[in-house]
Amino acid sequence: MSRVRAVLLVRSLARGHAALLGAPFSQVPHLAPRSLHCNSAHRTSEKSVVPHPPEPGKKPVKVPVPYEDLFQLAPGGTRDKASFMKALQSFGQHNVRKRGHVDFIYFALQKMPEYGVERDLAAYNLLLDVFPKEVFRPRNFIHTLFFHYLLQQDCGVAVLHQMESNGVMPNKETEFLLLQIFGRQSYPMLKYMRMHLWFTRFLNINPFPVPRDLPQDAVELATLGLQHMEPDLSARVTVYQRPLPDDKTDPGDPTKPHIVGIQSPDQQEALARHNPARPLFVEGPFSLWLRNKCVYYHILRADLLPPEEQEVEEIPEEWNLYYPMKLDLDYARSGWDDYEFDIDEVEEGPVLAMCVAGAHDQETLAKWIQGLQETNPALARIPVVFRLAASTGELLTASGPEDLRQSQREEDDDHLQRQQQGQS
Amino acid sequence: MQVPEAYGGLGLSNTMSTRLGEIVSLDGSIAVTLAAHQALGLKGIVLFGTEAQKAKYLPRLASGEHVAAFCLTEPARNDAASIRSRATLSEDKTHYVLNGSKVWITNGGLAEIFTMFAKTEVVDSDGSVKDRITAFIVERDFGGVTNGKLGDKLGLRGSNICEVHFENTRVPVVNVLGEVGGGFKVAMDVLNSGRFSLGSVVAGMLRKLIELTAEYACERKQFNRKLSEFGLIQEKFSLMAQKAYAMESMSYLTAGMLDHPECPDCSIETAMVKVFSSEGAWQCVSEALQILGGLGYMRDHPHERMLRDARALLFLEGTNEILRMFIALTGLQHAGCVLTPRIKNLKEGRLAIALETITQRMWDTLGRTVDLGLMDDPGVVHPSLGDSVAKLEENVYNFGRTVETLLLRFGKTIVEEQLLMKRVANVLINLYSMTAVLSRASRSIRIGLQDHDHEVLLASTFCAEAYFQNLFSLAQLDKYDPGNLDEQVKKVSRRILEKRTYVCAHPLDRTS
């Protein structure tokens, strides 16, 4: 009776969730039909249900360690790639039969961002290596048809899915691992083939690519962001202020935020031609996302001149010594060659410079304007109005957000008056 | 050479000075120095100078005691409107004070007399004060004239090309050339007239080159046969001979036209001579060096020096691209004025005119024969050149039709379509060279010059080649011609210039 109950228990466990009991039980369905008839199988089934005491002379059974503990930091250790790999390898050491590997892999996938290895292909390959090999491969058409080891296949697909989300391209080693683990006719393999086809085609599809490894330094990131935005390749990036390194800061000095600006020669000329009677506006901060980092930038812009004041470009009469720049004929282009379309263009005022600053307050931006004055002396005579949006942080004041905006506007007017008085 | 005899010069006409130019051309640097001295430096004084100015400066310049230079180009930009040099009138109104610097001045280091262009303030007829260019004759003795160091050039290393700086140079008011504010016209006229001597200079050089290279080709043996027996070498020699013949004909035809009292403005023709000669020179000298092979590459032989000197000709007196624009635009301006009524008619779009035009075009394409009267009896051209003349006439007629279509399509805005203008200019240059060549060949038959049958052969070969080139260019001027790759060319260059690099992945790049 106990034998039958044991067999029924085994069957139900094998059919259902094999999570906690893992690989060893997958072998049971093959032996189960025979256990009713032969004696030797009785002993094996009993052995597999009840853990037997260690035989004398063999080495002691290792105590299974919960896999949360495997990911605990050793005292003084850091969470990095080496410790992650060590944690993965130690799973196999503690657990020859790889019990609970599915849960372990899901847990490890969760832990990857903490260890900073979510973009690392070697980590994913090692993670796939945790699967026992050759066991889940379908052997006949029924296996292929009926989702053989669906839990493990889902787990494999989850690993590949996380690779996809983080933009990691699988390689030949991944393919070989998947082949060993799941065989060719499986969902992880199918997903791998699709990834291999489409990702290779989408790799260079971005006409404005951002590098994969963004620089950590704020100034370099700002430079990258500004160059990413600027279409004119003759524009030059100037660093107006660098942040002080932490060691050298005196406790009394406030930290200087970085200020990085960009301006092209065309913008410089436009600024030189700008009418001093019209003000310039510093607007911002606007956000620019570079992969997963956000950079806030400000722009210096002018309003568009009303149509009556817009200058018409005159062709000077005596311009070219060699050939006439203008033909003296009565008729212009015929409709056959007219490629201009009737577009409704909303024209914006010219943007004259851009900058990325560590702080979004007026003092920092005023330093930027001062720095700009060195290359654009005309800027000294033009009034600059700061129109800064108060949206960078959650400013909790007793009065509501409307008062804050009003006070900002008052500040702007004061500053404008001060500037005009200072500069006139 | 062209200084009038009254002032001590030779008083040569254009034809005679062209002849002299052929001899001078054996060395590029000497030719350039002399050209800068007389065709550019002196010409201003000769054309626009007052009697006093001519009497003062020309005798010494003509004898060679003083050397002249022409100071126009500035370092910043190459257009006349952005000249930075200024000349301000002094308080006592007797002197102008000149400040400025000029770059790429031939004879800058040697010259005593400079024709200098600077901006002055001029009160216009309507009272507004504008900046206009004025020409001055500046002597080195006026003070404040300094040279930069000698330019280290690829070719023309015998000539003196350097920067010239003027600091507070005092120029008397009498030294203004032409009118105050009329400097633009002076500059244009001097430049236009200084160009045509290039044709004969190059032709003389090519003659000498053909002699040297033929000498070599007939002596040297390769694979037991002389070089001159190989087809490819023979092709090179025939190319050189044709080009030299055409250059000579064109330059003497232009010189004759300039000498003719009724024909004042030959600026297009001189430009055409310059473009054809400079490009022909570059091609032919390159081929001659090719014939010599490695030996031509060595410094011992003159070929490599001639190659380097010839390279400078392509941009020396106006770059070839600019001159093509000039040729095409001036021609189109003239044609536009003449064709204005016809184009206005076509633009109105009346049915009768449209039908007439369409039937005319169909008749053209289906096989009209053009007879412009060159071969009539008694004709201008000798009958043995009949084929070539027929080709010329057909080209001229087709060209006229194409110009009419172009003006109808583009009107004023054709100034921006540089790729089309380049083809128009090429056709014009070919047509002019064909006329020159045919007229010279038929003259030599009529008079009975020696080797006139060879001339006829050269003429007909040249004309046939030019005819087919013209047909190709004219076909490409159509709107939907498959050989007209202008749009694609512009797209490719736009991408490259946006990124400022070669935009293509490396052939060994992989994605997986």
PDB file of C-alpha atoms in Angstrom, chain B residues 25-272:
ATOM      1  CA  SER B  25      56.376  80.005 -72.520  1.00  0.00           C
ATOM      2  CA  LEU B  26      59.204  77.548 -72.459  1.00  0.00           C
ATOM      3  CA  ASP B  27      59.576  78.142 -68.774  1.00  0.00           C
ATOM      4  CA  GLY B  28      56.422  78.425 -66.686  1.00  0.00           C
ATOM      5  CA  SER B  29      57.785  80.690 -63.985  1.00  0.00           C
ATOM      6  CA  ILE B  30      59.163  83.212 -66.475  1.00  0.00           C
ATOM      7  CA  ALA B  31      55.884  83.215 -68.346  1.00  0.00           C
ATOM      8  CA  VAL B  32      53.897  83.817 -65.182  1.00  0.00           C
ATOM      9  CA  THR B  33      56.188  86.596 -63.980  1.00  0.00           C
ATOM     10  CA  LEU B  34      56.020  88.362 -67.324  1.00  0.00           C
ATOM     11  CA  ALA B  35      52.272  87.891 -67.546  1.00  0.00           C
ATOM     12  CA  ALA B  36      51.726  89.307 -64.079  1.00  0.00           C
ATOM     13  CA  HIS B  37      53.950  92.217 -64.944  1.00  0.00           C
ATOM     14  CA  GLN B  38      52.436  93.243 -68.242  1.00  0.00           C
ATOM     15  CA  ALA B  39      49.083  91.558 -68.697  1.00  0.00           C
ATOM     16  CA  LEU B  40      47.908  92.379 -65.179  1.00  0.00           C
ATOM     17  CA  GLY B  41      50.141  94.976 -63.561  1.00  0.00           C
ATOM     18  CA  LEU B  42      50.616  97.302 -66.494  1.00  0.00           C
ATOM     19  CA  LYS B  43      47.289  96.833 -68.167  1.00  0.00           C
ATOM     20  CA  GLY B  44      45.453  98.929 -65.643  1.00  0.00           C
ATOM     21  CA  ILE B  45      47.622 101.912 -66.402  1.00  0.00           C
ATOM     22  CA  VAL B  46      47.527 101.319 -70.134  1.00  0.00           C
ATOM     23  CA  LEU B  47      43.735 101.004 -70.267  1.00  0.00           C
ATOM     24  CA  PHE B  48      42.599 103.485 -67.659  1.00  0.00           C
ATOM     25  CA  GLY B  49      45.524 105.722 -66.855  1.00  0.00           C
ATOM     26  CA  THR B  50      45.626 109.408 -67.556  1.00  0.00           C
ATOM     27  CA  GLU B  51      48.346 110.865 -69.749  1.00  0.00           C
ATOM     28  CA  ALA B  52      50.291 112.036 -66.756  1.00  0.00           C
ATOM     29  CA  GLN B  53      50.185 108.649 -65.111  1.00  0.00           C
ATOM     30  CA  LYS B  54      51.205 106.900 -68.296  1.00  0.00           C
ATOM     31  CA  ALA B  55      54.066 109.239 -68.901  1.00  0.00           C
ATOM     32  CA  LYS B  56      55.267 108.849 -65.379  1.00  0.00           C
ATOM     33  CA  TYR B  57      55.174 105.110 -64.978  1.00  0.00           C
ATOM     34  CA  LEU B  58      55.084 103.372 -68.308  1.00  0.00           C
ATOM     35  CA  PRO B  59      58.603 104.122 -69.584  1.00  0.00           C
ATOM     36  CA  ARG B  60      60.280 102.583 -66.594  1.00  0.00           C
ATOM     37  CA  LEU B  61      57.902  99.655 -66.507  1.00  0.00           C
ATOM     38  CA  ALA B  62      58.257  98.985 -70.198  1.00  0.00           C
ATOM     39  CA  SER B  63      62.026  98.906 -70.032  1.00  0.00           C
ATOM     40  CA  GLY B  64      61.912  96.489 -67.161  1.00  0.00           C
ATOM     41  CA  GLU B  65      63.548  98.789 -64.669  1.00  0.00           C
ATOM     42  CA  HIS B  66      60.541  98.505 -62.431  1.00  0.00           C
ATOM     43  CA  VAL B  67      58.306  95.508 -62.115  1.00  0.00           C
ATOM     44  CA  ALA B  68      54.551  95.770 -61.667  1.00  0.00           C
ATOM     45  CA  ALA B  69      52.153  93.671 -59.626  1.00  0.00           C
ATOM     46  CA  PHE B  70      48.374  93.431 -59.351  1.00  0.00           C
ATOM     47  CA  CYS B  71      47.013  93.420 -55.788  1.00  0.00           C
ATOM     48  CA  LEU B  72      43.420  92.286 -55.560  1.00  0.00           C
ATOM     49  CA  THR B  73      43.039  89.063 -53.548  1.00  0.00           C
ATOM     50  CA  GLU B  74      42.528  89.326 -49.819  1.00  0.00           C
ATOM     51  CA  PRO B  75      42.994  86.613 -47.262  1.00  0.00           C
ATOM     52  CA  ALA B  76      39.426  86.580 -45.948  1.00  0.00           C
ATOM     53  CA  ARG B  77      37.270  85.952 -48.960  1.00  0.00           C
ATOM     54  CA  ASN B  78      37.412  86.078 -52.684  1.00  0.00           C
ATOM     55  CA  ASP B  79      34.509  88.373 -53.467  1.00  0.00           C
ATOM     56  CA  ALA B  80      34.871  92.024 -54.280  1.00  0.00           C
ATOM     57  CA  ALA B  81      32.302  93.154 -51.752  1.00  0.00           C
ATOM     58  CA  SER B  82      34.311  91.997 -48.762  1.00  0.00           C
ATOM     59  CA  ILE B  83      37.592  93.726 -49.424  1.00  0.00           C
ATOM     60  CA  ARG B  84      38.900  94.923 -46.096  1.00  0.00           C
ATOM     61  CA  SER B  85      41.622  97.289 -47.248  1.00  0.00           C
ATOM     62  CA  ARG B  86      40.646 100.858 -46.732  1.00  0.00           C
ATOM     63  CA  ALA B  87      41.781 104.125 -48.203  1.00  0.00           C
ATOM     64  CA  THR B  88      40.823 107.231 -46.295  1.00  0.00           C
ATOM     65  CA  LEU B  89      41.198 110.706 -47.606  1.00  0.00           C
ATOM     66  CA  SER B  90      43.573 112.806 -45.543  1.00  0.00           C
ATOM     67  CA  GLU B  91      42.524 116.154 -44.136  1.00  0.00           C
ATOM     68  CA  ASP B  92      44.249 118.243 -46.743  1.00  0.00           C
ATOM     69  CA  LYS B  93      42.672 116.176 -49.497  1.00  0.00           C
ATOM     70  CA  THR B  94      45.927 115.558 -51.256  1.00  0.00           C
ATOM     71  CA  HIS B  95      46.625 112.063 -50.092  1.00  0.00           C
ATOM     72  CA  TYR B  96      44.901 108.823 -49.450  1.00  0.00           C
ATOM     73  CA  VAL B  97      46.091 106.718 -46.543  1.00  0.00           C
ATOM     74  CA  LEU B  98      46.045 103.044 -47.425  1.00  0.00           C
ATOM     75  CA  ASN B  99      45.738 100.212 -44.942  1.00  0.00           C
ATOM     76  CA  GLY B 100      45.361  96.608 -45.800  1.00  0.00           C
ATOM     77  CA  SER B 101      46.985  93.339 -46.740  1.00  0.00           C
ATOM     78  CA  LYS B 102      46.825  91.312 -49.896  1.00  0.00           C
ATOM     79  CA  VAL B 103      47.666  87.691 -50.445  1.00  0.00           C
ATOM     80  CA  TRP B 104      48.901  85.581 -53.426  1.00  0.00           C
ATOM     81  CA  ILE B 105      50.446  88.514 -55.247  1.00  0.00           C
ATOM     82  CA  THR B 106      52.683  87.485 -58.136  1.00  0.00           C
ATOM     83  CA  ASN B 107      55.861  89.573 -58.227  1.00  0.00           C
ATOM     84  CA  GLY B 108      55.004  90.764 -54.749  1.00  0.00           C
ATOM     85  CA  GLY B 109      58.580  90.688 -53.636  1.00  0.00           C
ATOM     86  CA  LEU B 110      60.107  92.216 -56.755  1.00  0.00           C
ATOM     87  CA  ALA B 111      57.585  94.824 -57.732  1.00  0.00           C
ATOM     88  CA  GLU B 112      57.980  98.546 -57.435  1.00  0.00           C
ATOM     89  CA  ILE B 113      54.592  99.558 -58.784  1.00  0.00           C
ATOM     90  CA  PHE B 114      51.396  97.996 -57.483  1.00  0.00           C
ATOM     91  CA  THR B 115      47.886  98.318 -58.825  1.00  0.00           C
ATOM     92  CA  MET B 116      46.049  98.210 -55.538  1.00  0.00           C
ATOM     93  CA  PHE B 117      42.327  97.957 -54.820  1.00  0.00           C
ATOM     94  CA  ALA B 118      40.808  99.341 -51.632  1.00  0.00           C
ATOM     95  CA  LYS B 119      37.473 100.526 -50.355  1.00  0.00           C
ATOM     96  CA  THR B 120      36.752 104.212 -50.242  1.00  0.00           C
ATOM     97  CA  GLU B 121      33.693 106.102 -49.158  1.00  0.00           C
ATOM     98  CA  VAL B 122      31.844 107.467 -52.105  1.00  0.00           C
ATOM     99  CA  VAL B 123      28.870 109.759 -52.095  1.00  0.00           C
ATOM    100  CA  ASP B 124      26.324 108.354 -54.522  1.00  0.00           C
ATOM    101  CA  SER B 125      24.224 110.351 -56.911  1.00  0.00           C
ATOM    102  CA  ASP B 126      21.284 110.079 -54.497  1.00  0.00           C
ATOM    103  CA  GLY B 127      23.352 111.334 -51.611  1.00  0.00           C
ATOM    104  CA  SER B 128      23.962 108.086 -49.699  1.00  0.00           C
ATOM    105  CA  VAL B 129      27.481 107.277 -48.609  1.00  0.00           C
ATOM    106  CA  LYS B 130      28.614 103.863 -49.729  1.00  0.00           C
ATOM    107  CA  ASP B 131      31.833 101.927 -49.786  1.00  0.00           C
ATOM    108  CA  ARG B 132      33.123 101.431 -53.272  1.00  0.00           C
ATOM    109  CA  ILE B 133      36.303  99.923 -54.567  1.00  0.00           C
ATOM    110  CA  THR B 134      38.877 102.231 -56.064  1.00  0.00           C
ATOM    111  CA  ALA B 135      42.073 101.403 -57.925  1.00  0.00           C
ATOM    112  CA  PHE B 136      45.317 103.095 -56.978  1.00  0.00           C
ATOM    113  CA  ILE B 137      48.805 103.061 -58.398  1.00  0.00           C
ATOM    114  CA  VAL B 138      51.059 102.600 -55.397  1.00  0.00           C
ATOM    115  CA  GLU B 139      54.818 102.861 -55.506  1.00  0.00           C
ATOM    116  CA  ARG B 140      56.990 101.088 -53.040  1.00  0.00           C
ATOM    117  CA  ASP B 141      58.666 104.421 -52.308  1.00  0.00           C
ATOM    118  CA  PHE B 142      55.509 105.770 -50.723  1.00  0.00           C
ATOM    119  CA  GLY B 143      56.446 103.859 -47.592  1.00  0.00           C
ATOM    120  CA  GLY B 144      54.635 101.297 -45.511  1.00  0.00           C
ATOM    121  CA  VAL B 145      54.797  98.528 -48.093  1.00  0.00           C
ATOM    122  CA  THR B 146      56.109  95.271 -46.684  1.00  0.00           C
ATOM    123  CA  ASN B 147      56.266  91.720 -48.023  1.00  0.00           C
ATOM    124  CA  GLY B 148      55.535  88.499 -46.350  1.00  0.00           C
ATOM    125  CA  LYS B 149      57.858  85.581 -46.946  1.00  0.00           C
ATOM    126  CA  LEU B 150      58.066  83.824 -50.269  1.00  0.00           C
ATOM    127  CA  GLY B 151      55.314  81.293 -50.804  1.00  0.00           C
ATOM    128  CA  ASP B 152      56.457  77.676 -50.915  1.00  0.00           C
ATOM    129  CA  LYS B 153      54.569  76.428 -53.915  1.00  0.00           C
ATOM    130  CA  LEU B 154      54.149  73.175 -55.755  1.00  0.00           C
ATOM    131  CA  GLY B 155      55.070  74.571 -59.161  1.00  0.00           C
ATOM    132  CA  LEU B 156      56.170  77.926 -60.576  1.00  0.00           C
ATOM    133  CA  ARG B 157      58.936  77.901 -58.029  1.00  0.00           C
ATOM    134  CA  GLY B 158      60.871  80.452 -59.999  1.00  0.00           C
ATOM    135  CA  SER B 159      58.201  83.069 -59.594  1.00  0.00           C
ATOM    136  CA  ASN B 160      57.763  85.327 -56.629  1.00  0.00           C
ATOM    137  CA  ILE B 161      54.373  84.976 -55.009  1.00  0.00           C
ATOM    138  CA  CYS B 162      53.933  86.391 -51.536  1.00  0.00           C
ATOM    139  CA  GLU B 163      51.781  88.545 -49.274  1.00  0.00           C
ATOM    140  CA  VAL B 164      51.959  92.305 -49.430  1.00  0.00           C
ATOM    141  CA  HIS B 165      51.013  94.525 -46.480  1.00  0.00           C
ATOM    142  CA  PHE B 166      50.210  98.199 -46.701  1.00  0.00           C
ATOM    143  CA  GLU B 167      50.454 100.224 -43.502  1.00  0.00           C
ATOM    144  CA  ASN B 168      49.510 103.864 -43.648  1.00  0.00           C
ATOM    145  CA  THR B 169      50.839 104.198 -47.138  1.00  0.00           C
ATOM    146  CA  ARG B 170      50.324 107.731 -48.413  1.00  0.00           C
ATOM    147  CA  VAL B 171      49.099 107.757 -51.983  1.00  0.00           C
ATOM    148  CA  PRO B 172      48.647 111.079 -53.772  1.00  0.00           C
ATOM    149  CA  VAL B 173      45.204 111.741 -55.173  1.00  0.00           C
ATOM    150  CA  VAL B 174      46.602 111.890 -58.685  1.00  0.00           C
ATOM    151  CA  ASN B 175      47.453 108.212 -58.464  1.00  0.00           C
ATOM    152  CA  VAL B 176      43.844 107.089 -58.504  1.00  0.00           C
ATOM    153  CA  LEU B 177      43.330 104.865 -61.537  1.00  0.00           C
ATOM    154  CA  GLY B 178      40.088 105.536 -63.304  1.00  0.00           C
ATOM    155  CA  GLU B 179      37.438 107.186 -61.157  1.00  0.00           C
ATOM    156  CA  VAL B 180      37.061 107.119 -57.419  1.00  0.00           C
ATOM    157  CA  GLY B 181      34.601 104.276 -56.855  1.00  0.00           C
ATOM    158  CA  GLY B 182      35.141 102.787 -60.295  1.00  0.00           C
ATOM    159  CA  GLY B 183      37.617 100.180 -59.189  1.00  0.00           C
ATOM    160  CA  PHE B 184      35.300  97.260 -59.877  1.00  0.00           C
ATOM    161  CA  LYS B 185      35.168  98.023 -63.568  1.00  0.00           C
ATOM    162  CA  VAL B 186      38.931  98.488 -63.695  1.00  0.00           C
ATOM    163  CA  ALA B 187      39.469  95.135 -62.025  1.00  0.00           C
ATOM    164  CA  MET B 188      37.055  93.329 -64.307  1.00  0.00           C
ATOM    165  CA  ASP B 189      38.464  94.779 -67.490  1.00  0.00           C
ATOM    166  CA  VAL B 190      42.052  94.105 -66.534  1.00  0.00           C
ATOM    167  CA  LEU B 191      41.277  90.535 -65.548  1.00  0.00           C
ATOM    168  CA  ASN B 192      39.267  89.870 -68.665  1.00  0.00           C
ATOM    169  CA  SER B 193      41.898  91.185 -70.998  1.00  0.00           C
ATOM    170  CA  GLY B 194      44.797  89.524 -69.256  1.00  0.00           C
ATOM    171  CA  ARG B 195      43.522  86.079 -69.862  1.00  0.00           C
ATOM    172  CA  PHE B 196      43.856  85.279 -73.473  1.00  0.00           C
ATOM    173  CA  SER B 197      47.630  85.218 -73.687  1.00  0.00           C
ATOM    174  CA  LEU B 198      47.459  81.911 -71.912  1.00  0.00           C
ATOM    175  CA  GLY B 199      46.372  80.074 -75.054  1.00  0.00           C
ATOM    176  CA  SER B 200      49.510  80.710 -77.037  1.00  0.00           C
ATOM    177  CA  VAL B 201      51.732  80.224 -74.025  1.00  0.00           C
ATOM    178  CA  VAL B 202      50.357  76.750 -73.559  1.00  0.00           C
ATOM    179  CA  ALA B 203      50.455  75.981 -77.271  1.00  0.00           C
ATOM    180  CA  GLY B 204      54.132  76.873 -77.450  1.00  0.00           C
ATOM    181  CA  MET B 205      54.882  74.725 -74.461  1.00  0.00           C
ATOM    182  CA  LEU B 206      52.992  71.805 -75.951  1.00  0.00           C
ATOM    183  CA  ARG B 207      54.872  72.054 -79.229  1.00  0.00           C
ATOM    184  CA  LYS B 208      58.170  71.752 -77.434  1.00  0.00           C
ATOM    185  CA  LEU B 209      56.790  68.951 -75.338  1.00  0.00           C
ATOM    186  CA  ILE B 210      55.646  66.979 -78.372  1.00  0.00           C
ATOM    187  CA  GLU B 211      59.119  67.287 -79.861  1.00  0.00           C
ATOM    188  CA  LEU B 212      60.845  66.057 -76.719  1.00  0.00           C
ATOM    189  CA  THR B 213      58.428  63.230 -76.129  1.00  0.00           C
ATOM    190  CA  ALA B 214      58.363  62.075 -79.740  1.00  0.00           C
ATOM    191  CA  GLU B 215      62.143  61.993 -79.717  1.00  0.00           C
ATOM    192  CA  TYR B 216      62.010  59.701 -76.737  1.00  0.00           C
ATOM    193  CA  ALA B 217      59.181  57.532 -78.075  1.00  0.00           C
ATOM    194  CA  CYS B 218      60.953  56.859 -81.338  1.00  0.00           C
ATOM    195  CA  GLU B 219      64.244  55.939 -79.725  1.00  0.00           C
ATOM    196  CA  ARG B 220      63.148  53.720 -76.904  1.00  0.00           C
ATOM    197  CA  LYS B 221      62.552  50.059 -77.628  1.00  0.00           C
ATOM    198  CA  GLN B 222      60.216  47.855 -75.663  1.00  0.00           C
ATOM    199  CA  PHE B 223      59.468  44.186 -76.539  1.00  0.00           C
ATOM    200  CA  ASN B 224      61.615  44.569 -79.615  1.00  0.00           C
ATOM    201  CA  ARG B 225      59.414  47.306 -80.999  1.00  0.00           C
ATOM    202  CA  LYS B 226      59.712  51.006 -80.731  1.00  0.00           C
ATOM    203  CA  LEU B 227      57.306  52.748 -78.384  1.00  0.00           C
ATOM    204  CA  SER B 228      55.937  54.742 -81.255  1.00  0.00           C
ATOM    205  CA  GLU B 229      54.461  51.602 -82.799  1.00  0.00           C
ATOM    206  CA  PHE B 230      52.098  50.922 -79.951  1.00  0.00           C
ATOM    207  CA  GLY B 231      48.519  52.070 -80.351  1.00  0.00           C
ATOM    208  CA  LEU B 232      48.132  53.615 -76.941  1.00  0.00           C
ATOM    209  CA  ILE B 233      51.204  55.782 -77.364  1.00  0.00           C
ATOM    210  CA  GLN B 234      50.013  56.882 -80.777  1.00  0.00           C
ATOM    211  CA  GLU B 235      46.675  57.869 -79.260  1.00  0.00           C
ATOM    212  CA  LYS B 236      48.471  60.084 -76.762  1.00  0.00           C
ATOM    213  CA  PHE B 237      50.422  61.838 -79.439  1.00  0.00           C
ATOM    214  CA  SER B 238      47.364  62.464 -81.557  1.00  0.00           C
ATOM    215  CA  LEU B 239      45.594  63.915 -78.509  1.00  0.00           C
ATOM    216  CA  MET B 240      48.471  66.279 -77.853  1.00  0.00           C
ATOM    217  CA  ALA B 241      48.615  67.361 -81.468  1.00  0.00           C
ATOM    218  CA  GLN B 242      44.887  68.005 -81.662  1.00  0.00           C
ATOM    219  CA  LYS B 243      44.858  70.023 -78.485  1.00  0.00           C
ATOM    220  CA  ALA B 244      47.845  72.085 -79.505  1.00  0.00           C
ATOM    221  CA  TYR B 245      46.295  72.771 -82.901  1.00  0.00           C
ATOM    222  CA  ALA B 246      42.995  73.828 -81.366  1.00  0.00           C
ATOM    223  CA  MET B 247      44.695  76.033 -78.777  1.00  0.00           C
ATOM    224  CA  GLU B 248      46.729  77.822 -81.383  1.00  0.00           C
ATOM    225  CA  SER B 249      43.736  78.371 -83.617  1.00  0.00           C
ATOM    226  CA  MET B 250      41.576  79.645 -80.795  1.00  0.00           C
ATOM    227  CA  SER B 251      44.132  82.022 -79.380  1.00  0.00           C
ATOM    228  CA  TYR B 252      45.010  83.566 -82.727  1.00  0.00           C
ATOM    229  CA  LEU B 253      41.360  83.871 -83.668  1.00  0.00           C
ATOM    230  CA  THR B 254      40.692  85.691 -80.392  1.00  0.00           C
ATOM    231  CA  ALA B 255      43.764  87.874 -80.841  1.00  0.00           C
ATOM    232  CA  GLY B 256      42.562  88.797 -84.288  1.00  0.00           C
ATOM    233  CA  MET B 257      39.109  89.643 -82.984  1.00  0.00           C
ATOM    234  CA  LEU B 258      40.603  91.791 -80.239  1.00  0.00           C
ATOM    235  CA  ASP B 259      42.719  93.629 -82.749  1.00  0.00           C
ATOM    236  CA  HIS B 260      39.744  94.280 -84.957  1.00  0.00           C
ATOM    237  CA  PRO B 261      38.599  97.817 -84.252  1.00  0.00           C
ATOM    238  CA  GLU B 262      34.901  97.000 -84.306  1.00  0.00           C
ATOM    239  CA  CYS B 263      34.917  94.152 -81.839  1.00  0.00           C
ATOM    240  CA  PRO B 264      35.506  95.504 -78.354  1.00  0.00           C
ATOM    241  CA  ASP B 265      34.235  92.914 -75.941  1.00  0.00           C
ATOM    242  CA  CYS B 266      35.752  89.485 -76.346  1.00  0.00           C
ATOM    243  CA  SER B 267      35.640  88.552 -72.714  1.00  0.00           C
ATOM    244  CA  ILE B 268      33.749  85.303 -73.315  1.00  0.00           C
ATOM    245  CA  GLU B 269      36.158  84.222 -75.999  1.00  0.00           C
ATOM    246  CA  THR B 270      39.206  84.905 -73.859  1.00  0.00           C
ATOM    247  CA  ALA B 271      37.642  82.982 -71.016  1.00  0.00           C
ATOM    248  CA  MET B 272      36.970  80.069 -73.349  1.00  0.00           C
TER     249      MET B 272
END
